[in-house]
Amino acid sequence: MDDKSPMLELRGVSHVYVGRKGASLAVDRMELAVGHGEFISLVGPSGCGKTTVLSLLAGLFPPAAGQVLLGGKPVTGPSAKVGYMLQQDCLLPWRTIRDNAGLGLDIAGRRAAAERNRVEMLLEEVGLAGTEGKYPGELSGGMRQRVALARTLAPEPDVLLLDEPFSALDMHIKMQLEDLVQATLRKLGKTAVLVTHDLAEAAAMSDRVIVLGRNPGRIRKEIAVPEAIRRLAPTEARKHPSFQALFDALWVELNAGEREGGSHE
Ligand code: ADP
Ligand code: MG
């Protein structure tokens, strides 16, 4: 990978969905660059194209126009370098926690002992030591999402795409997981793109927050998170004296974007 180019890049990317009701523009000429090890969030009203942007970054389908680059090279399809984590943990109930966490490796046919050891280490890292032989039905929602995190990290992706991974969880579990995810990704030097509708979560976790405008998706505003907040764990960041001002700035942009209208669903 070329270290001088951004880890992820969108160059003039547009995406059109074609359905029975005709074609609709979901992403409109988007430009975005995410640096190595950077953590960014995408926020914006429902339907503004956040998930579509993640799908394009993951190479799930090609953009209608423009280029998607990973480490300076065009993305042509899904890659083990990019991990994807969703709101649903998608754990398989008949597999143990260990086997769920190792699912990505199994699918890729990566069965070496070192790979197996990494799964055990990751489970320990996310606070699940001792649960390896259990089944998903025996775990709480927060623990299940930790398994999903270990599963996503096991194939050693450079980039993590996170689509509202905490939104189904209770507030305090969600905050614990925000800290855990941020600390783990930082330690491993991963690049991350988080989609969330929770502005405080975006502000507390990210280096930079991208506010998207209403459909068709385009970038309305980029807000850099001040260093003083960035270096703190999310639960601590929320208590920082300048956190409220950051939150308010995001809130203003988000609401201005809503008012500018377009179709309301
Ligand atoms: P968000 O994640 O911000 O809520 P999405 O990226 O899911 O937004 O969707 C952006 C727009 O594209 C919406 O108008 C949505 O209805 C439309 N869309 C998303 N997926 C499809 C699809 N598979 N087929 C047709 N339209 C879609
Ligand atoms: Mg979405």
Tab-separated table of C-alpha atoms and ligand atoms in Angstrom:
chain	number	residue	atom	x	y	z
A	1	MET	CA	0.000	0.000	0.000
A	2	ASP	CA	1.190	3.518	-0.813
A	3	ASP	CA	1.649	5.328	2.488
A	4	LYS	CA	1.528	8.809	0.987
A	5	SER	CA	-1.950	8.454	-0.485
A	6	PRO	CA	-4.993	8.532	1.811
A	7	MET	CA	-6.181	5.171	3.118
A	8	LEU	CA	-9.615	5.775	1.621
A	9	GLU	CA	-10.669	8.166	-1.080
A	10	LEU	CA	-13.811	9.074	-2.955
A	11	ARG	CA	-13.209	11.085	-6.119
A	12	GLY	CA	-16.298	12.619	-7.648
A	13	VAL	CA	-18.355	9.616	-6.622
A	14	SER	CA	-22.027	9.470	-7.543
A	15	HIS	CA	-24.392	6.587	-7.082
A	16	VAL	CA	-27.767	5.965	-8.650
A	17	TYR	CA	-30.199	3.235	-7.605
A	18	VAL	CA	-32.430	1.985	-10.363
A	19	GLY	CA	-35.742	0.520	-9.243
A	20	ARG	CA	-39.301	0.038	-10.411
A	21	LYS	CA	-40.071	3.698	-9.724
A	22	GLY	CA	-37.151	4.808	-11.860
A	23	ALA	CA	-33.676	6.015	-10.983
A	24	SER	CA	-32.783	7.887	-7.808
A	25	LEU	CA	-29.559	9.677	-7.030
A	26	ALA	CA	-28.292	8.526	-3.606
A	27	VAL	CA	-24.774	10.017	-3.643
A	28	ASP	CA	-23.925	13.128	-5.621
A	29	ARG	CA	-20.318	13.862	-6.690
A	30	MET	CA	-18.764	13.180	-3.321
A	31	GLU	CA	-15.127	13.983	-2.530
A	32	LEU	CA	-13.636	12.485	0.596
A	33	ALA	CA	-10.195	11.474	1.807
A	34	VAL	CA	-9.543	9.553	5.014
A	35	GLY	CA	-5.969	9.386	6.296
A	36	HIS	CA	-4.154	6.324	7.661
A	37	GLY	CA	-5.307	5.718	11.218
A	38	GLU	CA	-7.916	8.452	11.036
A	39	PHE	CA	-11.379	7.975	12.581
A	40	ILE	CA	-14.169	9.829	10.825
A	41	SER	CA	-17.932	9.832	11.282
A	42	LEU	CA	-20.687	10.384	8.772
A	43	VAL	CA	-23.841	11.937	10.169
A	44	GLY	CA	-26.949	13.128	8.375
A	45	PRO	CA	-30.678	12.629	8.065
A	46	SER	CA	-32.096	9.204	7.358
A	47	GLY	CA	-31.883	8.366	3.661
A	48	CYS	CA	-29.084	10.840	2.899
A	49	GLY	CA	-26.776	8.117	1.573
A	50	LYS	CA	-24.593	7.126	4.547
A	51	THR	CA	-24.983	3.372	4.109
A	52	THR	CA	-24.533	3.748	0.359
A	53	VAL	CA	-21.189	5.500	0.949
A	54	LEU	CA	-20.049	2.645	3.224
A	55	SER	CA	-21.143	0.054	0.665
A	56	LEU	CA	-19.155	1.855	-2.019
A	57	LEU	CA	-16.100	2.028	0.263
A	58	ALA	CA	-16.499	-1.706	0.951
A	59	GLY	CA	-16.624	-2.418	-2.784
A	60	LEU	CA	-20.038	-4.099	-2.516
A	61	PHE	CA	-21.005	-2.435	-5.793
A	62	PRO	CA	-19.269	0.031	-8.111
A	63	PRO	CA	-20.258	3.723	-8.158
A	64	ALA	CA	-22.260	5.004	-11.116
A	65	ALA	CA	-19.554	7.643	-11.592
A	66	GLY	CA	-16.227	8.563	-10.041
A	67	GLN	CA	-13.590	6.493	-8.282
A	68	VAL	CA	-13.274	4.738	-4.945
A	69	LEU	CA	-9.675	4.178	-3.825
A	70	LEU	CA	-8.215	2.071	-1.022
A	71	GLY	CA	-4.566	2.785	-0.263
A	72	GLY	CA	-4.338	4.654	-3.567
A	73	LYS	CA	-5.644	1.729	-5.633
A	74	PRO	CA	-9.088	1.508	-7.248
A	75	VAL	CA	-11.552	-0.672	-5.336
A	76	THR	CA	-12.884	-3.400	-7.600
A	77	GLY	CA	-14.772	-5.517	-5.072
A	78	PRO	CA	-14.865	-6.575	-1.424
A	79	SER	CA	-11.466	-7.055	0.199
A	80	ALA	CA	-10.143	-8.579	3.426
A	81	LYS	CA	-8.476	-5.210	4.002
A	82	VAL	CA	-11.875	-3.732	4.787
A	83	GLY	CA	-14.021	-4.947	7.695
A	84	TYR	CA	-17.694	-4.109	8.051
A	85	MET	CA	-19.655	-3.966	11.300
A	86	LEU	CA	-23.414	-3.480	11.442
A	87	GLN	CA	-26.160	-2.728	13.937
A	88	GLN	CA	-27.179	-6.399	13.928
A	89	ASP	CA	-24.368	-8.614	15.175
A	90	CYS	CA	-25.344	-11.384	12.708
A	91	LEU	CA	-23.906	-14.062	15.039
A	92	LEU	CA	-24.790	-17.621	14.048
A	93	PRO	CA	-26.670	-19.212	16.972
A	94	TRP	CA	-25.298	-22.713	16.347
A	95	ARG	CA	-21.652	-21.678	16.450
A	96	THR	CA	-19.704	-21.061	19.642
A	97	ILE	CA	-18.376	-17.588	20.420
A	98	ARG	CA	-14.918	-18.748	19.327
A	99	ASP	CA	-16.286	-20.061	16.017
A	100	ASN	CA	-18.383	-16.949	15.446
A	101	ALA	CA	-15.360	-14.725	16.013
A	102	GLY	CA	-13.400	-16.884	13.564
A	103	LEU	CA	-16.098	-16.937	10.897
A	104	GLY	CA	-14.393	-14.473	8.548
A	105	LEU	CA	-11.204	-16.507	8.708
A	106	ASP	CA	-13.102	-19.750	8.028
A	107	ILE	CA	-14.781	-18.228	4.995
A	108	ALA	CA	-11.394	-17.099	3.692
A	109	GLY	CA	-9.951	-20.570	4.356
A	110	ARG	CA	-7.433	-19.117	6.827
A	111	ARG	CA	-6.997	-21.920	9.340
A	112	ALA	CA	-3.371	-21.475	10.473
A	113	ALA	CA	-2.648	-21.706	14.207
A	114	ALA	CA	-1.506	-18.062	14.308
A	115	GLU	CA	-4.887	-16.975	12.938
A	116	ARG	CA	-6.669	-19.110	15.572
A	117	ASN	CA	-4.538	-17.607	18.316
A	118	ARG	CA	-5.419	-14.132	17.143
A	119	VAL	CA	-9.129	-14.910	17.560
A	120	GLU	CA	-8.503	-15.971	21.172
A	121	MET	CA	-6.432	-12.833	21.795
A	122	LEU	CA	-9.072	-10.568	20.266
A	123	LEU	CA	-11.810	-12.137	22.390
A	124	GLU	CA	-9.674	-11.442	25.426
A	125	GLU	CA	-8.984	-7.900	24.218
A	126	VAL	CA	-12.709	-7.119	23.951
A	127	GLY	CA	-13.343	-8.486	27.439
A	128	LEU	CA	-14.797	-11.873	26.504
A	129	ALA	CA	-12.189	-14.227	27.968
A	130	GLY	CA	-13.989	-17.282	29.335
A	131	THR	CA	-16.926	-17.109	26.920
A	132	GLU	CA	-15.171	-18.846	23.999
A	133	GLY	CA	-17.145	-22.082	24.335
A	134	LYS	CA	-20.521	-20.426	24.917
A	135	TYR	CA	-23.232	-19.773	22.341
A	136	PRO	CA	-24.606	-16.365	21.256
A	137	GLY	CA	-27.936	-17.042	23.018
A	138	GLU	CA	-26.105	-17.057	26.354
A	139	LEU	CA	-24.682	-13.529	25.858
A	140	SER	CA	-26.130	-10.033	26.371
A	141	GLY	CA	-26.542	-7.613	23.458
A	142	GLY	CA	-23.398	-5.697	24.413
A	143	MET	CA	-21.345	-8.885	24.665
A	144	ARG	CA	-22.659	-10.093	21.319
A	145	GLN	CA	-21.585	-6.838	19.698
A	146	ARG	CA	-18.116	-7.378	21.214
A	147	VAL	CA	-17.996	-10.756	19.483
A	148	ALA	CA	-18.928	-9.004	16.239
A	149	LEU	CA	-16.041	-6.577	16.814
A	150	ALA	CA	-13.598	-9.454	17.338
A	151	ARG	CA	-14.962	-11.186	14.220
A	152	THR	CA	-14.480	-7.992	12.189
A	153	LEU	CA	-10.909	-7.524	13.454
A	154	ALA	CA	-9.806	-11.164	13.110
A	155	PRO	CA	-8.878	-11.022	9.392
A	156	GLU	CA	-6.719	-7.950	10.249
A	157	PRO	CA	-8.420	-5.346	8.065
A	158	ASP	CA	-6.724	-1.948	7.639
A	159	VAL	CA	-10.083	-0.209	7.535
A	160	LEU	CA	-13.229	-0.637	9.601
A	161	LEU	CA	-16.604	0.496	8.344
A	162	LEU	CA	-19.102	0.807	11.175
A	163	ASP	CA	-22.786	1.269	10.306
A	164	GLU	CA	-24.623	2.309	13.487
A	165	PRO	CA	-23.022	-0.557	15.443
A	166	PHE	CA	-24.155	0.722	18.848
A	167	SER	CA	-27.649	1.977	18.088
A	168	ALA	CA	-29.506	-1.107	19.360
A	169	LEU	CA	-27.781	-1.009	22.755
A	170	ASP	CA	-28.696	0.544	26.101
A	171	MET	CA	-27.005	3.875	26.785
A	172	HIS	CA	-24.394	2.720	29.297
A	173	ILE	CA	-23.473	-0.392	27.284
A	174	LYS	CA	-23.233	1.777	24.200
A	175	MET	CA	-20.840	4.153	25.963
A	176	GLN	CA	-18.686	1.275	27.216
A	177	LEU	CA	-18.480	-0.057	23.676
A	178	GLU	CA	-17.621	3.365	22.239
A	179	ASP	CA	-14.612	3.476	24.571
A	180	LEU	CA	-13.638	-0.104	23.768
A	181	VAL	CA	-13.918	0.336	19.992
A	182	GLN	CA	-12.000	3.605	19.974
A	183	ALA	CA	-9.224	2.260	22.210
A	184	THR	CA	-8.919	-0.987	20.236
A	185	LEU	CA	-8.821	0.694	16.823
A	186	ARG	CA	-6.326	3.269	18.041
A	187	LYS	CA	-4.051	0.638	19.510
A	188	LEU	CA	-4.138	-1.373	16.287
A	189	GLY	CA	-3.748	1.755	14.129
A	190	LYS	CA	-6.896	1.082	12.095
A	191	THR	CA	-8.645	3.599	9.875
A	192	ALA	CA	-12.368	3.878	10.589
A	193	VAL	CA	-15.535	5.322	9.118
A	194	LEU	CA	-18.475	5.366	11.523
A	195	VAL	CA	-22.044	6.032	10.453
A	196	THR	CA	-24.261	7.165	13.303
A	197	HIS	CA	-27.365	9.242	13.902
A	198	ASP	CA	-26.020	10.079	17.379
A	199	LEU	CA	-24.184	13.416	17.139
A	200	ALA	CA	-22.642	13.060	20.613
A	201	GLU	CA	-21.255	9.662	19.641
A	202	ALA	CA	-19.770	11.103	16.445
A	203	ALA	CA	-18.258	14.047	18.354
A	204	ALA	CA	-16.873	11.845	21.147
A	205	MET	CA	-15.321	9.154	18.941
A	206	SER	CA	-13.991	10.894	15.842
A	207	ASP	CA	-11.112	12.971	14.587
A	208	ARG	CA	-13.440	14.577	12.045
A	209	VAL	CA	-17.206	14.587	11.537
A	210	ILE	CA	-18.712	14.821	8.057
A	211	VAL	CA	-22.253	16.184	7.977
A	212	LEU	CA	-24.180	15.026	4.919
A	213	GLY	CA	-27.038	16.990	3.424
A	214	ARG	CA	-30.397	15.583	2.491
A	215	ASN	CA	-30.889	13.273	-0.428
A	216	PRO	CA	-29.122	13.360	-2.852
A	217	GLY	CA	-26.169	12.688	-0.596
A	218	ARG	CA	-23.436	15.256	-0.617
A	219	ILE	CA	-21.107	16.698	1.982
A	220	ARG	CA	-22.546	19.746	3.717
A	221	LYS	CA	-19.809	20.443	6.195
A	222	GLU	CA	-16.712	18.871	7.711
A	223	ILE	CA	-16.022	19.645	11.345
A	224	ALA	CA	-12.612	18.800	12.825
A	225	VAL	CA	-12.774	17.688	16.440
A	226	PRO	CA	-10.434	19.791	18.635
A	227	GLU	CA	-7.308	17.989	19.784
A	228	ALA	CA	-8.257	18.353	23.458
A	229	ILE	CA	-11.391	16.270	22.855
A	230	ARG	CA	-9.845	13.910	20.331
A	231	ARG	CA	-7.244	12.538	22.654
A	232	LEU	CA	-9.805	11.575	25.308
A	233	ALA	CA	-11.790	8.364	25.538
A	234	PRO	CA	-15.399	9.005	24.394
A	235	THR	CA	-16.882	8.868	27.924
A	236	GLU	CA	-14.318	11.470	29.056
A	237	ALA	CA	-14.687	13.544	25.875
A	238	ARG	CA	-18.384	14.006	26.649
A	239	LYS	CA	-17.410	15.717	29.912
A	240	HIS	CA	-14.883	18.113	28.375
A	241	PRO	CA	-15.811	21.844	28.720
A	242	SER	CA	-15.729	22.433	24.948
A	243	PHE	CA	-17.758	19.325	24.068
A	244	GLN	CA	-21.102	21.128	24.152
A	245	ALA	CA	-19.888	23.764	21.666
A	246	LEU	CA	-18.803	21.001	19.275
A	247	PHE	CA	-22.142	19.253	19.671
A	248	ASP	CA	-24.007	22.532	19.028
A	249	ALA	CA	-21.993	23.199	15.854
A	250	LEU	CA	-22.938	19.747	14.536
A	251	TRP	CA	-26.556	20.231	15.542
A	252	VAL	CA	-26.788	23.534	13.647
A	253	GLU	CA	-25.366	21.950	10.478
A	254	LEU	CA	-27.592	18.921	10.693
A	255	ASN	CA	-30.720	21.016	11.109
A	256	ALA	CA	-29.739	23.439	8.360
A	257	GLY	CA	-29.316	20.402	6.100
A	258	GLU	CA	-32.765	19.091	7.046
A	259	ARG	CA	-34.393	22.454	6.343
A	260	GLU	CA	-32.786	22.819	2.947
A	261	GLY	CA	-35.179	20.054	2.135
A	262	GLY	CA	-35.442	17.820	-0.829
A	263	SER	CA	-37.908	14.996	-0.547
A	264	HIS	CA	-39.002	14.024	2.953
A	265	GLU	CA	-39.684	10.354	3.558
B	1	ADP	P1	-28.847	6.303	4.989
B	1	ADP	O1	-27.949	5.175	5.340
B	1	ADP	O2	-28.215	7.647	5.118
B	1	ADP	O3	-30.147	6.253	5.734
B	1	ADP	P2	-28.999	5.011	2.373
B	1	ADP	O4	-27.635	5.044	1.826
B	1	ADP	O5	-29.488	3.722	2.944
B	1	ADP	O6	-29.216	6.198	3.416
B	1	ADP	O7	-30.008	5.429	1.217
B	1	ADP	C1	-29.842	6.590	0.409
B	1	ADP	C2	-30.995	6.703	-0.579
B	1	ADP	O8	-30.941	5.628	-1.505
B	1	ADP	C3	-32.375	6.641	0.073
B	1	ADP	O9	-33.225	7.508	-0.634
B	1	ADP	C4	-32.781	5.205	-0.110
B	1	ADP	O10	-34.182	5.098	-0.176
B	1	ADP	C5	-32.123	4.835	-1.435
B	1	ADP	N1	-31.734	3.418	-1.480
B	1	ADP	C6	-30.903	2.792	-0.604
B	1	ADP	N2	-30.713	1.503	-0.959
B	1	ADP	C7	-31.445	1.306	-2.073
B	1	ADP	C8	-31.675	0.185	-2.938
B	1	ADP	N3	-31.089	-0.983	-2.714
B	1	ADP	N4	-32.496	0.364	-4.006
B	1	ADP	C9	-33.086	1.554	-4.237
B	1	ADP	N5	-32.919	2.646	-3.490
B	1	ADP	C10	-32.107	2.539	-2.412
B	2	MG	MG	-28.152	3.632	6.751
